[in-house]
mmCIF file of C-alpha atoms and ligand atoms in Angstrom:
data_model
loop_
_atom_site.group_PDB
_atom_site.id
_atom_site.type_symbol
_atom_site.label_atom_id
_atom_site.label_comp_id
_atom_site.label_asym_id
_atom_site.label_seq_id
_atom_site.Cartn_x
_atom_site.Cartn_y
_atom_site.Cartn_z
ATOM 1 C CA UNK K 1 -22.424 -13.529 35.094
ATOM 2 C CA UNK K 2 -22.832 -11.751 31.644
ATOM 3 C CA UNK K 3 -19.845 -12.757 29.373
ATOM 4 C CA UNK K 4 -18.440 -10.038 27.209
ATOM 5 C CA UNK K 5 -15.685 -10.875 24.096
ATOM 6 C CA UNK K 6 -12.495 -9.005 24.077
ATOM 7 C CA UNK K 7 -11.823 -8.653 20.172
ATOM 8 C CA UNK K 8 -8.038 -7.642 20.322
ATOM 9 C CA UNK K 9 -7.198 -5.540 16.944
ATOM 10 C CA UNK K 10 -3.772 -4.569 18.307
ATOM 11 C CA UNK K 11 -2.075 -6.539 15.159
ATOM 12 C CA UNK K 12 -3.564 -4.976 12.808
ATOM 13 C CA UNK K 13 -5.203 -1.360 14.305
ATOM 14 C CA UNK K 14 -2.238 -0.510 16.420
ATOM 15 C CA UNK K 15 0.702 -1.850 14.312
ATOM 16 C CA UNK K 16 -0.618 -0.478 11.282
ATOM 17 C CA UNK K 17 0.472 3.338 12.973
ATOM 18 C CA UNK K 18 3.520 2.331 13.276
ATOM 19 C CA UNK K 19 6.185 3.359 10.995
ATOM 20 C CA UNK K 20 9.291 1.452 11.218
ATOM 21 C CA UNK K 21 8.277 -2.320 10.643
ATOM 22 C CA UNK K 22 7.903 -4.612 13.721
ATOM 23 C CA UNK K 23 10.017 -7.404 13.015
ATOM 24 C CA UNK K 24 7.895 -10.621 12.042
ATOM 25 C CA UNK K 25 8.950 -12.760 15.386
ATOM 26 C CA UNK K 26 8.336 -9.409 17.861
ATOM 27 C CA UNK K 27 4.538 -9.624 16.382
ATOM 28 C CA UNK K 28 4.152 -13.483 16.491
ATOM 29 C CA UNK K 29 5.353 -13.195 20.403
ATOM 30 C CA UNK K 30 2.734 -10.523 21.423
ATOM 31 C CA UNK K 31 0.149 -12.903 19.722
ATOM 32 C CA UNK K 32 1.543 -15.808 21.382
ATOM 33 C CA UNK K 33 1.389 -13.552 24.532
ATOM 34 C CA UNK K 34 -2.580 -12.532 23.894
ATOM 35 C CA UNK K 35 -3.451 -15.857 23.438
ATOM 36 C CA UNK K 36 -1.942 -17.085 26.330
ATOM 37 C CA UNK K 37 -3.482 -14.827 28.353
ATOM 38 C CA UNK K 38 -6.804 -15.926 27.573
ATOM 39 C CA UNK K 39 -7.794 -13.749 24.280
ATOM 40 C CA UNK K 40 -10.284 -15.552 21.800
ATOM 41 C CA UNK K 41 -10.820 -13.173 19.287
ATOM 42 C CA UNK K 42 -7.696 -11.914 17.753
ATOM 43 C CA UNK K 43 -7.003 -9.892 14.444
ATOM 44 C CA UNK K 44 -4.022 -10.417 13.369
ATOM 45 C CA UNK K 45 -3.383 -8.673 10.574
ATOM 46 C CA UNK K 46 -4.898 -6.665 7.628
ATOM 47 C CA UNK K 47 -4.264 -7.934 3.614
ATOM 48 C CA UNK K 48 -3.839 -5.323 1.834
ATOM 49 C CA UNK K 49 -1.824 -3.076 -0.360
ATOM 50 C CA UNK K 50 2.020 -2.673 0.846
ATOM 51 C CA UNK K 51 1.860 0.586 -0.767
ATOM 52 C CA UNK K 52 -0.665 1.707 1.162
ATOM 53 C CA UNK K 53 0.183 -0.473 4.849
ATOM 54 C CA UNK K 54 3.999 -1.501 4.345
ATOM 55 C CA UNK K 55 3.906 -2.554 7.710
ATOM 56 C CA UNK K 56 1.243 -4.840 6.766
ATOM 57 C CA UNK K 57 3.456 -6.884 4.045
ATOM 58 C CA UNK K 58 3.743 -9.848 5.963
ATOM 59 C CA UNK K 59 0.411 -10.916 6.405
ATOM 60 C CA UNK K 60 0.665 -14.296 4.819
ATOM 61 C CA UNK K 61 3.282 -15.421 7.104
ATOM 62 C CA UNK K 62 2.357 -14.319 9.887
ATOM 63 C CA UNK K 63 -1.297 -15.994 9.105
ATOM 64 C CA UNK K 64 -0.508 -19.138 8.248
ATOM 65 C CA UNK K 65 2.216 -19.015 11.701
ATOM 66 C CA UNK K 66 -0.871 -17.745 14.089
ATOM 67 C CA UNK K 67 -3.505 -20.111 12.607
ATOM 68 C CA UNK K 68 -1.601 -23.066 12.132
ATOM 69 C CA UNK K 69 -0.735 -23.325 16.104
ATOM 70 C CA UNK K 70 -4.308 -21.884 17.274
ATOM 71 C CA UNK K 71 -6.467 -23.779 15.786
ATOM 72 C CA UNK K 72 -9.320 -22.888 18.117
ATOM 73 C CA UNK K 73 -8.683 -19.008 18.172
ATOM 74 C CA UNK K 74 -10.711 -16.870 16.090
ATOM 75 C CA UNK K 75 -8.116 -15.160 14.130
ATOM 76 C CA UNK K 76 -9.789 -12.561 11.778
ATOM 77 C CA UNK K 77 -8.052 -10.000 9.447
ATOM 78 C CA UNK K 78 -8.929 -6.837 7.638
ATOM 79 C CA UNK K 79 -9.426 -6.560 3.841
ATOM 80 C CA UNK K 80 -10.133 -3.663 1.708
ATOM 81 C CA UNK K 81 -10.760 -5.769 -1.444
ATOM 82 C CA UNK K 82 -11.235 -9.543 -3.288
ATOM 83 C CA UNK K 83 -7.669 -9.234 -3.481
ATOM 84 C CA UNK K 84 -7.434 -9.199 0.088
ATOM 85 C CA UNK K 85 -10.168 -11.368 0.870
ATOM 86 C CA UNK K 86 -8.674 -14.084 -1.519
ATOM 87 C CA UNK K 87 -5.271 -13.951 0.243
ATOM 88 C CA UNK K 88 -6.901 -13.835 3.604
ATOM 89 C CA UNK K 89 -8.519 -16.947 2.378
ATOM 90 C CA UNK K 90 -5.313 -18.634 1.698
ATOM 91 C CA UNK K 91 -3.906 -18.219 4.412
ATOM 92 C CA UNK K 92 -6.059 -20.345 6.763
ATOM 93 C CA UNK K 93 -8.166 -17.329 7.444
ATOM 94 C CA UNK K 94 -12.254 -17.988 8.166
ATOM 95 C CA UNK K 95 -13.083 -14.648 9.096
ATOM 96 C CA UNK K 96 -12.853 -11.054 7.892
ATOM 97 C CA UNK K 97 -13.873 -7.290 8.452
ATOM 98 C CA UNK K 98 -14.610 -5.751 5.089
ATOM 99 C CA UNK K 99 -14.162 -2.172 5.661
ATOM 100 C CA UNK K 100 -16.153 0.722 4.392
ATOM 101 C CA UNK K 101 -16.580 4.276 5.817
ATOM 102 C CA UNK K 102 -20.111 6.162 6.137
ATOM 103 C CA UNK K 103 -18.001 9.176 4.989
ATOM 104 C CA UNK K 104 -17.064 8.882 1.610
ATOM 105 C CA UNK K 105 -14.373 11.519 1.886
ATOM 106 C CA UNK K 106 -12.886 9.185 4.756
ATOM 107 C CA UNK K 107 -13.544 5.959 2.142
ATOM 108 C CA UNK K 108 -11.523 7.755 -1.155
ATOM 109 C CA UNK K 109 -8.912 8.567 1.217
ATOM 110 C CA UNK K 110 -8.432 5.198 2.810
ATOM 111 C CA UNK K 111 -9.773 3.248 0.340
ATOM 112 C CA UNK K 112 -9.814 4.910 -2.718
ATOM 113 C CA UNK K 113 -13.468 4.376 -3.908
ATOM 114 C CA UNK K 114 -16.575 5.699 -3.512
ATOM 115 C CA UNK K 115 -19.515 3.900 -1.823
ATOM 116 C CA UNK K 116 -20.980 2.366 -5.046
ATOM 117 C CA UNK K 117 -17.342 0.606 -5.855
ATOM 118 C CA UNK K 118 -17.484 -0.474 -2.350
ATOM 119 C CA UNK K 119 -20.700 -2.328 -2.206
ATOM 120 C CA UNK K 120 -19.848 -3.931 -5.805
ATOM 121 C CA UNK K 121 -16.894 -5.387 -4.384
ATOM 122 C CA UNK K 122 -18.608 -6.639 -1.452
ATOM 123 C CA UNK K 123 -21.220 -8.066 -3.813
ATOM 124 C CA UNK K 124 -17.726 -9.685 -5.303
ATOM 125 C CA UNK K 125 -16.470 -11.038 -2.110
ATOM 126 C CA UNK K 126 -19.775 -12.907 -1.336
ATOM 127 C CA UNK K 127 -19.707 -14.350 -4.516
ATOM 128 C CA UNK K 128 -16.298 -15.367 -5.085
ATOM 129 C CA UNK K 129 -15.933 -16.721 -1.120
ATOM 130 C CA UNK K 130 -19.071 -17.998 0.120
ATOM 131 C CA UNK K 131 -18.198 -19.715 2.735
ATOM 132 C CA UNK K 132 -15.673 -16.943 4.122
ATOM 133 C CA UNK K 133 -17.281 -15.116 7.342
ATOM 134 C CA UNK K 134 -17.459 -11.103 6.586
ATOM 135 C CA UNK K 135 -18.229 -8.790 9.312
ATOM 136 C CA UNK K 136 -18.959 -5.193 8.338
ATOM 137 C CA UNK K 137 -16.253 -2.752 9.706
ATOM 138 C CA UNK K 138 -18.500 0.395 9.403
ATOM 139 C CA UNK K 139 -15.635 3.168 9.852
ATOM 140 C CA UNK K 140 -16.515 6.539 10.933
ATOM 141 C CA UNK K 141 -19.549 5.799 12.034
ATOM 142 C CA UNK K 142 -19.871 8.535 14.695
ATOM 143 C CA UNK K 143 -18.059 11.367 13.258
ATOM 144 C CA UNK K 144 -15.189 11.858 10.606
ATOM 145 C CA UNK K 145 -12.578 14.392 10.106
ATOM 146 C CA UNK K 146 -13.732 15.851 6.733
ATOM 147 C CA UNK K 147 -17.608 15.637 7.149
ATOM 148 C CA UNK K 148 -18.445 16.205 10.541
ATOM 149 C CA UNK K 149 -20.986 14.112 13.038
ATOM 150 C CA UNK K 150 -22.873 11.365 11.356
ATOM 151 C CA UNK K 151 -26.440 10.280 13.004
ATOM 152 C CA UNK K 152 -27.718 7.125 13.717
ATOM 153 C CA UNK K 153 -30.064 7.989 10.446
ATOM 154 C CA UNK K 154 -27.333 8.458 8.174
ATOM 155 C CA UNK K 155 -25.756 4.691 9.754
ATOM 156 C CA UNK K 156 -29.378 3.058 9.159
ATOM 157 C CA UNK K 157 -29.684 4.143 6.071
ATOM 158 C CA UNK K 158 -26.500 3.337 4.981
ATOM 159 C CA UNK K 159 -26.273 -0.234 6.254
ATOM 160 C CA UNK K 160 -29.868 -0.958 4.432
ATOM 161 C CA UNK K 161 -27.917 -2.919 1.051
ATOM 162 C CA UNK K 162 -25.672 -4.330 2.847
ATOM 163 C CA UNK K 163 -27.698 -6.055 5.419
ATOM 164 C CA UNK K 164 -30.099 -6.885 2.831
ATOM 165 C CA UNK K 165 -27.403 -8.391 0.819
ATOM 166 C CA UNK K 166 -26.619 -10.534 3.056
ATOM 167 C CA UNK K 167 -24.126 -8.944 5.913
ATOM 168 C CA UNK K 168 -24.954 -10.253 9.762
ATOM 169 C CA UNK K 169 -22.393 -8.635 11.551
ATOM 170 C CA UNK K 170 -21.949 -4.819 11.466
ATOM 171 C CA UNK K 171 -18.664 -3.557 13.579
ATOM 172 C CA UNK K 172 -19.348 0.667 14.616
ATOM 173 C CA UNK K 173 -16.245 2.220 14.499
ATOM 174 C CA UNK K 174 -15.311 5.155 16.169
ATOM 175 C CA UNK K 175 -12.581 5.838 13.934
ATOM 176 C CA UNK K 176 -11.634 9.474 14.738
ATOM 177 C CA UNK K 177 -12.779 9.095 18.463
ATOM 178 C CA UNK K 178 -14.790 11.417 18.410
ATOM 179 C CA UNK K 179 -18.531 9.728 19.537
ATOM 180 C CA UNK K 180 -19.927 10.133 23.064
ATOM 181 C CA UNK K 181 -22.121 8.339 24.969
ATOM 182 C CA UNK K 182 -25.344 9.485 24.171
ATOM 183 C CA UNK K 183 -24.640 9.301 20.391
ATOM 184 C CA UNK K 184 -23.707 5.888 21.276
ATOM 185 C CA UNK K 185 -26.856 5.265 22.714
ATOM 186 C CA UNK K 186 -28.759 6.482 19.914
ATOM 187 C CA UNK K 187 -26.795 4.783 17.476
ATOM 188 C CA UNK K 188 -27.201 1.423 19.094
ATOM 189 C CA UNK K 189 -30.770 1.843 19.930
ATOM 190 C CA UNK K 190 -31.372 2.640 16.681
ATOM 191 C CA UNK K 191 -29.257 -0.586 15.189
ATOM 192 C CA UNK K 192 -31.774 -2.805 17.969
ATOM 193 C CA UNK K 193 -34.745 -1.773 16.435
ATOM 194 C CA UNK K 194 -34.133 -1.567 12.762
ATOM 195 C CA UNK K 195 -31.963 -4.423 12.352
ATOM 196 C CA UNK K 196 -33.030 -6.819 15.765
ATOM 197 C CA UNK K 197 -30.896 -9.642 13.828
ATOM 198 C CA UNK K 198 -27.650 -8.248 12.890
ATOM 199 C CA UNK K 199 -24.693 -9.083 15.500
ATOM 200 C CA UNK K 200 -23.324 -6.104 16.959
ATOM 201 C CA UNK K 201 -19.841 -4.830 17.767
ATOM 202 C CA UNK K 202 -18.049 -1.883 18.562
ATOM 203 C CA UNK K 203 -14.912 -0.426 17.856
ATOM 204 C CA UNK K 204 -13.763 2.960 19.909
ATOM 205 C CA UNK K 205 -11.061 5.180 19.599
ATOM 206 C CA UNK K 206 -9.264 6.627 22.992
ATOM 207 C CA UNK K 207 -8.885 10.348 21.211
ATOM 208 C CA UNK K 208 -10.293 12.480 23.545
ATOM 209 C CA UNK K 209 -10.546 10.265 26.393
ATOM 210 C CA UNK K 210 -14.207 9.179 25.526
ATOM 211 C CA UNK K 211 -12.976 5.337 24.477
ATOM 212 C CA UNK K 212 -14.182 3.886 27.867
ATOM 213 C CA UNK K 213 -17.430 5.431 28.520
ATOM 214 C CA UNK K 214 -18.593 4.836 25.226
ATOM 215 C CA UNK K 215 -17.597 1.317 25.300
ATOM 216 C CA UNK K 216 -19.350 1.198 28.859
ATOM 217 C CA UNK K 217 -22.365 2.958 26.818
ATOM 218 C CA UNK K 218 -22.137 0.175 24.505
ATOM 219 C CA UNK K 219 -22.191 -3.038 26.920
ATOM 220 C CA UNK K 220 -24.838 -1.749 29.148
ATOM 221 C CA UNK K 221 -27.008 -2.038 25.987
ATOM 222 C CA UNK K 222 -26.600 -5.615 25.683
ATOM 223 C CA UNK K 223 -23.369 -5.418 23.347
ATOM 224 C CA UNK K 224 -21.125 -8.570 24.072
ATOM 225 C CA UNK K 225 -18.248 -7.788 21.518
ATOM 226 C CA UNK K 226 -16.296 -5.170 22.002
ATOM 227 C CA UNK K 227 -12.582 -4.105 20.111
ATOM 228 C CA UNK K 228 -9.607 -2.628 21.690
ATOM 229 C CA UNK K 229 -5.940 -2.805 21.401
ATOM 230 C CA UNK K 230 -2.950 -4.066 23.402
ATOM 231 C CA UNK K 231 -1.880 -0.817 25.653
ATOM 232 C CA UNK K 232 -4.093 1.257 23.462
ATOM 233 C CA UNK K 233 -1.570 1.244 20.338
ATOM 234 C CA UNK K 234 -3.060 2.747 17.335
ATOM 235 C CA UNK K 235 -4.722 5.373 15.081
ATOM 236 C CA UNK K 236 -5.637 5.442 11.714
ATOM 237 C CA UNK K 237 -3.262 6.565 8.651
ATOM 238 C CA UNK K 238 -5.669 8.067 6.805
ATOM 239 C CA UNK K 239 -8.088 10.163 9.672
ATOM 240 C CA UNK K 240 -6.075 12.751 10.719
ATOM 241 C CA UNK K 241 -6.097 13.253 14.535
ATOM 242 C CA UNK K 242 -6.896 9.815 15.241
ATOM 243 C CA UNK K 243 -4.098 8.653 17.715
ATOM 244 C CA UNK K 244 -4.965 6.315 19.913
ATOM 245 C CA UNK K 245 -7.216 3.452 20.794
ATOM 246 C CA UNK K 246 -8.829 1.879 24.079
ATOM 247 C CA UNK K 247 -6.654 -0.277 26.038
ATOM 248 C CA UNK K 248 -7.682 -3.841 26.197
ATOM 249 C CA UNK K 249 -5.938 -4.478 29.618
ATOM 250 C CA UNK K 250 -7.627 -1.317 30.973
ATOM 251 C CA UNK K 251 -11.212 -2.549 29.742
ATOM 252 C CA UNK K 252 -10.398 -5.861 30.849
ATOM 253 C CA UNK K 253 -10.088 -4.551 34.697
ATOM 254 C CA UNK K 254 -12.948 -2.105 34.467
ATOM 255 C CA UNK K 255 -15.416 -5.140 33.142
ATOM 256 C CA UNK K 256 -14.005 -8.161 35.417
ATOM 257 C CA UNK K 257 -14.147 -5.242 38.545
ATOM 258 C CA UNK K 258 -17.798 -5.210 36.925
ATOM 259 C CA UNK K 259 -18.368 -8.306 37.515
ATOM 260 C CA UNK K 260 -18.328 -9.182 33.744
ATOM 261 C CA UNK K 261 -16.523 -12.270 32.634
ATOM 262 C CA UNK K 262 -13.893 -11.926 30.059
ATOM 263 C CA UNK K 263 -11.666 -15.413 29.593
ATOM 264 C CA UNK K 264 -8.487 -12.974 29.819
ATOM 265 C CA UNK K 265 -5.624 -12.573 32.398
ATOM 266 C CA UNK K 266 -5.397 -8.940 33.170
ATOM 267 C CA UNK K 267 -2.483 -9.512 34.915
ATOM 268 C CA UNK K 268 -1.172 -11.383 32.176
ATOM 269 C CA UNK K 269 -1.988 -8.316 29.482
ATOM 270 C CA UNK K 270 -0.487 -5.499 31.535
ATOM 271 C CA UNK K 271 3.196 -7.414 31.453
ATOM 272 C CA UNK K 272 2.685 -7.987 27.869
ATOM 273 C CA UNK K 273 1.556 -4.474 27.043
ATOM 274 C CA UNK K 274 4.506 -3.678 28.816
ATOM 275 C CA UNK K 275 6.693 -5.158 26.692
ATOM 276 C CA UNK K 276 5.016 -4.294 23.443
ATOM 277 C CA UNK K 277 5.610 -0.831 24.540
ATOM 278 C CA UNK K 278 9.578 -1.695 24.807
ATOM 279 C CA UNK K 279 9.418 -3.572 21.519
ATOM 280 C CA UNK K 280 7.701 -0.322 20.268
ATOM 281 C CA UNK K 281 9.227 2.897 21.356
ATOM 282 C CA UNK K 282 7.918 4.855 18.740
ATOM 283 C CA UNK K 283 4.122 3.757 19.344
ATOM 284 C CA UNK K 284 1.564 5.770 20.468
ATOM 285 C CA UNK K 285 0.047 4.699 23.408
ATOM 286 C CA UNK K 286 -3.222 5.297 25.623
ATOM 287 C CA UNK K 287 -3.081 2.808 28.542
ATOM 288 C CA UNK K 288 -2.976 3.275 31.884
ATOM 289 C CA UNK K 289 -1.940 0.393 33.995
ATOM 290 C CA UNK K 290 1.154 -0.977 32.414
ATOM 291 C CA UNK K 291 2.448 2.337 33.231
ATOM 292 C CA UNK K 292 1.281 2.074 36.636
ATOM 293 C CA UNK K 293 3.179 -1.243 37.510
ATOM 294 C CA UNK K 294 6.358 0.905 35.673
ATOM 295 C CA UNK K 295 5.915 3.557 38.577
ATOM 296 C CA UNK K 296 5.654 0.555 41.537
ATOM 297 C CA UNK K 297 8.870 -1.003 39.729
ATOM 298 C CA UNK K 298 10.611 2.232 40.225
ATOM 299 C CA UNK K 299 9.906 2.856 44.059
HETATM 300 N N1 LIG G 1 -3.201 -6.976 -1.123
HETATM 301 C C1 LIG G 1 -1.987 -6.732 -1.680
HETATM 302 N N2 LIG G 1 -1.781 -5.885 -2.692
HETATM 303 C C2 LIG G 1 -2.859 -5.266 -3.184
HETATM 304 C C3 LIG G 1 -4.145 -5.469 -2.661
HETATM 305 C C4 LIG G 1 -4.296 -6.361 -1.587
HETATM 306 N N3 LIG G 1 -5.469 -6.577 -1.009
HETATM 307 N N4 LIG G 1 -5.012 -4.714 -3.347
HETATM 308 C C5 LIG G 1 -4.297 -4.051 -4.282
HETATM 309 N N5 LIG G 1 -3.000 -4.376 -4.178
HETATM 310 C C6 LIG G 1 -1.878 -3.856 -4.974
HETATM 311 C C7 LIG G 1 -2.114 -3.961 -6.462
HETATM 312 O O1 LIG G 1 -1.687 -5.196 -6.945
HETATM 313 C C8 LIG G 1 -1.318 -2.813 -7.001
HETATM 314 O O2 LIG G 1 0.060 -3.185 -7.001
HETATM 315 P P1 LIG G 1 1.046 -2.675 -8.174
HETATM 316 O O3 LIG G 1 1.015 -1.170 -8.084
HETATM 317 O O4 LIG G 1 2.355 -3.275 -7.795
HETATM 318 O O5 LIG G 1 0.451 -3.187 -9.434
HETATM 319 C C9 LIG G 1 -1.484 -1.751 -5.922
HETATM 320 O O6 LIG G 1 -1.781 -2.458 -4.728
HETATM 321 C C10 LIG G 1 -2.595 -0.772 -6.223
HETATM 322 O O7 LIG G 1 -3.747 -1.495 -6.590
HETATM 323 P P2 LIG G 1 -5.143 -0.832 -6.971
HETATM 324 O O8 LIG G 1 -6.147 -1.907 -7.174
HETATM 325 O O9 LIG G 1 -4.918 0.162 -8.095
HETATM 326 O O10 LIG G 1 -5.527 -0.106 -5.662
HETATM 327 P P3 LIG G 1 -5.509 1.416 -5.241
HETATM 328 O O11 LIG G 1 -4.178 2.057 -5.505
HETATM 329 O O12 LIG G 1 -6.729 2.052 -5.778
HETATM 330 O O13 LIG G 1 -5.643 1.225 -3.650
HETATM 331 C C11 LIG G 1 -6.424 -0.283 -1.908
HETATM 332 C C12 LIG G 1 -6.776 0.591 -3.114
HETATM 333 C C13 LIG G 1 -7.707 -0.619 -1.214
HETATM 334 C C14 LIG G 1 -5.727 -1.538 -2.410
HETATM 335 C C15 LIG G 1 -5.442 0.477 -0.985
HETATM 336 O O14 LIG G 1 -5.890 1.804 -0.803
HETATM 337 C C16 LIG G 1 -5.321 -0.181 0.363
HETATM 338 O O15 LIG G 1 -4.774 -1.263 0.490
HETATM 339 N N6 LIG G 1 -5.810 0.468 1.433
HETATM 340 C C17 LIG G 1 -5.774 -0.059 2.753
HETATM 341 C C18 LIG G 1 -6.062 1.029 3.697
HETATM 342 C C19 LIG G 1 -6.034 0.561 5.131
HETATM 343 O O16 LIG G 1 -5.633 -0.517 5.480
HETATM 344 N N7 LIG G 1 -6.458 1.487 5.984
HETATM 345 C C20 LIG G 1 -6.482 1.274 7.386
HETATM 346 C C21 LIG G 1 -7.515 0.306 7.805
HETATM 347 S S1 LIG G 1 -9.076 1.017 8.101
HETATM 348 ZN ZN1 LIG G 2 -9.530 1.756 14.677
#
């Protein structure tokens, strides 16, 4: 049975959308609650500026809280910077998605550089941390909401410095939802033959209803790590439109109805997306099933 890892972004992806701040203990019991349910991969949280995230302003804490008691979960976290990586660092933290968008519109406006200060503070990172693990979180990579489509040319040729400098895992994000299968396809078949060695991953938003098929597009190319978010919580501050990500529960069924193997407890994820979404009124959601064992509750 082909195994496929659930990376659960929830934490950081979905709460970062939401205004009002989730109180420290509500977030430590939904990661309790992942874990628990069988979830390997988690990232927790993203270090970065409170001005820019204030919901993210307790990353330390809540770091050092998850990776203290999990020793053995992969608990990753987003930076934009050294500053971030440093802290992430710190804070018990082996892993980390460096983010940079193919559009540079989308990178000044969530990011606020352009794509030479981005790959000089990469070059930073690697030198300052060596030993720290940093994944490439390639945002926009389909499509963004100021330029338009991107091709799997403009990804290849993009990626080039970076994967010669060094980078072995490249997340595609779909940050706008906006991709579709076939682009997928391309993209990915593309990625295979230029770069045979980097580690793939993919990272799909729910916008138009397109987050399942092109993760489906994804795995059935031999891509075995795959992002999502509790009840499909999420969005992006800074890509207008983007509301919205894939449920993990819901890809959970679809792949273990597959036949897949996962490690998680659908059942398990459904009651705690459920009660995220109580914790959360406010959230924008795009899952299916917990609201489906809300309509057998009611009857
Ligand atoms: N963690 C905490 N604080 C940070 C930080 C980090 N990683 N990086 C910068 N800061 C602080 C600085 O200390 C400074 O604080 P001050 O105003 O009190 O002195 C402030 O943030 C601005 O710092 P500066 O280096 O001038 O950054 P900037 O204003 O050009 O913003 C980023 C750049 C990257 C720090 C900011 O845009 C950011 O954090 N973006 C994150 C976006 C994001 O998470 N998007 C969604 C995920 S894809
Ligand atoms: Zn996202």
């Amino acid at each position: 049975m082909r195994k496929i890892e659930l990376h659960e972004v929830g934490p950081r992806d979905g709460f970062q959308n939401v205004s009002e701040y989730i109180p420290l203990e509500t977030k430590i019991r939904i990661i309790d609650g992942l874990v628990t349910s069988g979830m390997r991969h988690v990232q927790i949280t993203s270090f970065v500026s409170p001005k820019a995230i204030p919901q993210m302003k307790d990353a330390r804490e809540l770091a050092a809280n998850c990776v203290g008691k999990y020793p053995d979960t992969d608990f990753f976290a987003l930076v934009p910077n050294l500053r971030g990586a440093e802290s992430a660092w710190e804070s018990g933290i082996k892993r980390v998605s460096y983010v940079v968008s193919l559009s540079e519109s989308h990178n000044q406006a969530n990011i606020r550089r352009s794509h030479e200060e981005s790959f000089a503070e990469l070059q930073n990172i690697q030198k300052a941390l060596p030993k720290l693990d940093v994944c490439l979180d390639l945002a926009t990579a389909f499509g963004c909401p100021f330029e338009g489509t991107k091709t799997k040319d403009d990804v290849l040729r993009f990626l080039k410095p970076y994967i010669e400098s060094g980078i072995k895992t490249v997340n595609l994000c779909d940050t706008i939802g906006i991709a579709n299968p076939a682009q997928v396809r391309r993209t990915i078949q593309g990625m295979k033959s230029e770069y045979p060695s980097v580690d793939l991953q993919i990272h799909i938003h729910d916008t138009r209803n397109m987050g399942m098929v092109n993760t489906l597009a994804a795995v059935e190319l031999g891509v075995d790590k795959v992002q999502s978010t509790l009840g499909g919580l999420g969005g992006c501050p800074f890509a207008p439109g983007a509301s919205g990500n894939l449920a993990t529960e819901d890809l959970a069924f679809m792949l273990s109805e597959m036949g897949y193997e996962t490690d998680v407890e659908v059942g398990q994820l459904v009651k705690l997306a459920k009660y995220q979404a109580a914790q959360i009124p406010s959230g924008q959601f795009s899952g299916h099933l917990y609201m489906i064992q809300d309509e057998k509750e009611k009857q």
